[in-house]
Each structure stands twice: as C-alpha cells, then as structure tokens.
Amino acid sequence: MREDIETVIDRLIAFVKENGEVTLHNTASALALSESQAEKLALLLEEHGLLEVRYSLSGIKLADVQLSEGEKAEKLVLASSAVLEAEELELQIMK
C-alpha cells in the first residue's frame, strides 16, 4: 500500500487523536461526511479496536484508543479491507 495516500479512515483517526473526545457531529462536519457515514466508519473502526464510540443522552462521541504505531498500522489494514468489502457489497445491492 502506498504510504502517501490518505484515506477518510486516516483522516477520521487523526481528527479524533488530535482533538481527544469529539462529537460525531463535529467529526462529520470536519471530514465533509454525513453523520450517518461518519458513524458507520466509526463503528467499523471500533470493531477493529482503533477508536471508541460512546453513546449518551447528549449525543454520540468518538474517543481515541491508545495503541502502539505497529498495532495501529496492523488494525488499520484490516479495517481498510473491511471498508472496501462493505463498499463493494453496497454497490452490488444498489444495482
């Protein structure tokens, strides 16, 4: 994989890491995504241990998970593959 290509997953993880605990609304706005898109990505990243999604009465918040760079890189590859598979499935369903 090319190291100089930045994906929406990279940007989401970086945004959460830089800002600590952030609202889903602010994250979606910062990344030019709908809240639904941002939540789907966040849940996928949470499944792979890359961030935490916290639900409360005040809304949905995303929080960073402390990992070594090696652990994060390994989990990021798996999460990226899962996103691609989900996008392919969605395209097939929409046909």
PDB file of C-alpha atoms in Angstrom:
ATOM      1  CA  MET A   1       0.000   0.000   0.000  1.00  0.00           C
ATOM      2  CA  ARG A   2       1.257   3.488  -0.805  1.00  0.00           C
ATOM      3  CA  GLU A   3       2.214   5.449   2.271  1.00  0.00           C
ATOM      4  CA  ASP A   4       1.440   8.886   0.747  1.00  0.00           C
ATOM      5  CA  ILE A   5      -2.260   8.215   0.125  1.00  0.00           C
ATOM      6  CA  GLU A   6      -4.533   9.493   2.870  1.00  0.00           C
ATOM      7  CA  THR A   7      -7.972   7.930   3.179  1.00  0.00           C
ATOM      8  CA  VAL A   8     -11.079   9.099   5.006  1.00  0.00           C
ATOM      9  CA  ILE A   9     -10.244   6.452   7.619  1.00  0.00           C
ATOM     10  CA  ASP A  10      -6.809   8.018   8.156  1.00  0.00           C
ATOM     11  CA  ARG A  11      -8.391  11.467   8.455  1.00  0.00           C
ATOM     12  CA  LEU A  12     -11.056  10.262  10.914  1.00  0.00           C
ATOM     13  CA  ILE A  13      -8.495   8.579  13.175  1.00  0.00           C
ATOM     14  CA  ALA A  14      -6.180  11.615  13.013  1.00  0.00           C
ATOM     15  CA  PHE A  15      -9.054  14.014  13.814  1.00  0.00           C
ATOM     16  CA  VAL A  16     -10.094  12.032  16.880  1.00  0.00           C
ATOM     17  CA  LYS A  17      -6.490  11.631  18.041  1.00  0.00           C
ATOM     18  CA  GLU A  18      -5.743  15.352  17.646  1.00  0.00           C
ATOM     19  CA  ASN A  19      -8.929  16.516  19.360  1.00  0.00           C
ATOM     20  CA  GLY A  20      -9.432  13.873  22.040  1.00  0.00           C
ATOM     21  CA  GLU A  21     -13.084  13.022  22.627  1.00  0.00           C
ATOM     22  CA  VAL A  22     -15.148  14.634  19.844  1.00  0.00           C
ATOM     23  CA  THR A  23     -18.798  14.646  18.889  1.00  0.00           C
ATOM     24  CA  LEU A  24     -19.955  12.730  15.858  1.00  0.00           C
ATOM     25  CA  HIS A  25     -21.464  15.946  14.504  1.00  0.00           C
ATOM     26  CA  ASN A  26     -18.152  17.853  14.671  1.00  0.00           C
ATOM     27  CA  THR A  27     -16.272  14.912  13.186  1.00  0.00           C
ATOM     28  CA  ALA A  28     -18.691  14.584  10.277  1.00  0.00           C
ATOM     29  CA  SER A  29     -18.503  18.324   9.587  1.00  0.00           C
ATOM     30  CA  ALA A  30     -14.706  18.383   9.711  1.00  0.00           C
ATOM     31  CA  LEU A  31     -14.430  15.451   7.298  1.00  0.00           C
ATOM     32  CA  ALA A  32     -17.243  16.587   4.953  1.00  0.00           C
ATOM     33  CA  LEU A  33     -19.277  13.447   5.662  1.00  0.00           C
ATOM     34  CA  SER A  34     -22.876  12.923   6.681  1.00  0.00           C
ATOM     35  CA  GLU A  35     -23.329  11.917  10.309  1.00  0.00           C
ATOM     36  CA  SER A  36     -24.560   8.527   9.101  1.00  0.00           C
ATOM     37  CA  GLN A  37     -21.388   7.967   7.064  1.00  0.00           C
ATOM     38  CA  ALA A  38     -19.166   9.075   9.939  1.00  0.00           C
ATOM     39  CA  GLU A  39     -20.998   6.806  12.388  1.00  0.00           C
ATOM     40  CA  LYS A  40     -20.702   3.774  10.081  1.00  0.00           C
ATOM     41  CA  LEU A  41     -16.967   4.352   9.682  1.00  0.00           C
ATOM     42  CA  ALA A  42     -16.533   4.946  13.411  1.00  0.00           C
ATOM     43  CA  LEU A  43     -18.366   1.715  14.276  1.00  0.00           C
ATOM     44  CA  LEU A  44     -16.216  -0.215  11.818  1.00  0.00           C
ATOM     45  CA  LEU A  45     -13.075   1.283  13.352  1.00  0.00           C
ATOM     46  CA  GLU A  46     -14.375   0.453  16.824  1.00  0.00           C
ATOM     47  CA  GLU A  47     -14.867  -3.193  15.731  1.00  0.00           C
ATOM     48  CA  HIS A  48     -11.182  -3.240  14.845  1.00  0.00           C
ATOM     49  CA  GLY A  49     -10.086  -1.574  18.088  1.00  0.00           C
ATOM     50  CA  LEU A  50      -8.979   1.711  16.519  1.00  0.00           C
ATOM     51  CA  LEU A  51     -11.339   4.048  18.391  1.00  0.00           C
ATOM     52  CA  GLU A  52     -14.271   4.047  20.801  1.00  0.00           C
ATOM     53  CA  VAL A  53     -17.841   5.112  20.037  1.00  0.00           C
ATOM     54  CA  ARG A  54     -19.692   6.345  23.133  1.00  0.00           C
ATOM     55  CA  TYR A  55     -23.452   6.878  23.177  1.00  0.00           C
ATOM     56  CA  SER A  56     -25.031   9.186  25.749  1.00  0.00           C
ATOM     57  CA  LEU A  57     -28.065  11.418  26.202  1.00  0.00           C
ATOM     58  CA  SER A  58     -26.004  14.334  24.929  1.00  0.00           C
ATOM     59  CA  GLY A  59     -25.125  12.560  21.670  1.00  0.00           C
ATOM     60  CA  ILE A  60     -22.527  10.315  20.112  1.00  0.00           C
ATOM     61  CA  LYS A  61     -18.869  10.874  20.924  1.00  0.00           C
ATOM     62  CA  LEU A  62     -15.735   9.342  19.445  1.00  0.00           C
ATOM     63  CA  ALA A  63     -12.615   8.747  21.526  1.00  0.00           C
ATOM     64  CA  ASP A  64      -9.052   7.709  20.730  1.00  0.00           C
ATOM     65  CA  VAL A  65      -7.709   4.306  21.745  1.00  0.00           C
ATOM     66  CA  GLN A  66      -4.082   4.173  22.861  1.00  0.00           C
ATOM     67  CA  LEU A  67      -2.151   1.758  20.623  1.00  0.00           C
ATOM     68  CA  SER A  68       1.453   1.423  19.527  1.00  0.00           C
ATOM     69  CA  GLU A  69       2.157   2.517  15.953  1.00  0.00           C
ATOM     70  CA  GLY A  70       2.674  -1.123  14.926  1.00  0.00           C
ATOM     71  CA  GLU A  71      -0.645  -2.216  16.429  1.00  0.00           C
ATOM     72  CA  LYS A  72      -2.435   0.723  14.844  1.00  0.00           C
ATOM     73  CA  ALA A  73      -0.939   0.028  11.398  1.00  0.00           C
ATOM     74  CA  GLU A  74      -1.946  -3.631  11.552  1.00  0.00           C
ATOM     75  CA  LYS A  75      -5.501  -2.836  12.642  1.00  0.00           C
ATOM     76  CA  LEU A  76      -5.778  -0.083  10.029  1.00  0.00           C
ATOM     77  CA  VAL A  77      -5.005  -2.519   7.212  1.00  0.00           C
ATOM     78  CA  LEU A  78      -7.758  -4.857   8.440  1.00  0.00           C
ATOM     79  CA  ALA A  79     -10.246  -2.001   8.821  1.00  0.00           C
ATOM     80  CA  SER A  80      -9.445  -0.644   5.345  1.00  0.00           C
ATOM     81  CA  SER A  81     -10.082  -4.075   3.851  1.00  0.00           C
ATOM     82  CA  ALA A  82     -13.404  -4.277   5.680  1.00  0.00           C
ATOM     83  CA  VAL A  83     -14.438  -0.860   4.324  1.00  0.00           C
ATOM     84  CA  LEU A  84     -13.642  -1.946   0.769  1.00  0.00           C
ATOM     85  CA  GLU A  85     -15.657  -5.130   1.193  1.00  0.00           C
ATOM     86  CA  ALA A  86     -18.601  -3.176   2.609  1.00  0.00           C
ATOM     87  CA  GLU A  87     -18.488  -0.683  -0.272  1.00  0.00           C
ATOM     88  CA  GLU A  88     -18.427  -3.497  -2.834  1.00  0.00           C
ATOM     89  CA  LEU A  89     -21.392  -5.193  -1.143  1.00  0.00           C
ATOM     90  CA  GLU A  90     -23.309  -1.924  -1.053  1.00  0.00           C
ATOM     91  CA  LEU A  91     -22.689  -1.365  -4.782  1.00  0.00           C
ATOM     92  CA  GLN A  92     -23.923  -4.879  -5.590  1.00  0.00           C
ATOM     93  CA  ILE A  93     -27.078  -4.351  -3.534  1.00  0.00           C
ATOM     94  CA  MET A  94     -27.785  -0.992  -5.186  1.00  0.00           C
ATOM     95  CA  LYS A  95     -27.647  -2.439  -8.725  1.00  0.00           C
TER      96      LYS A  95
END
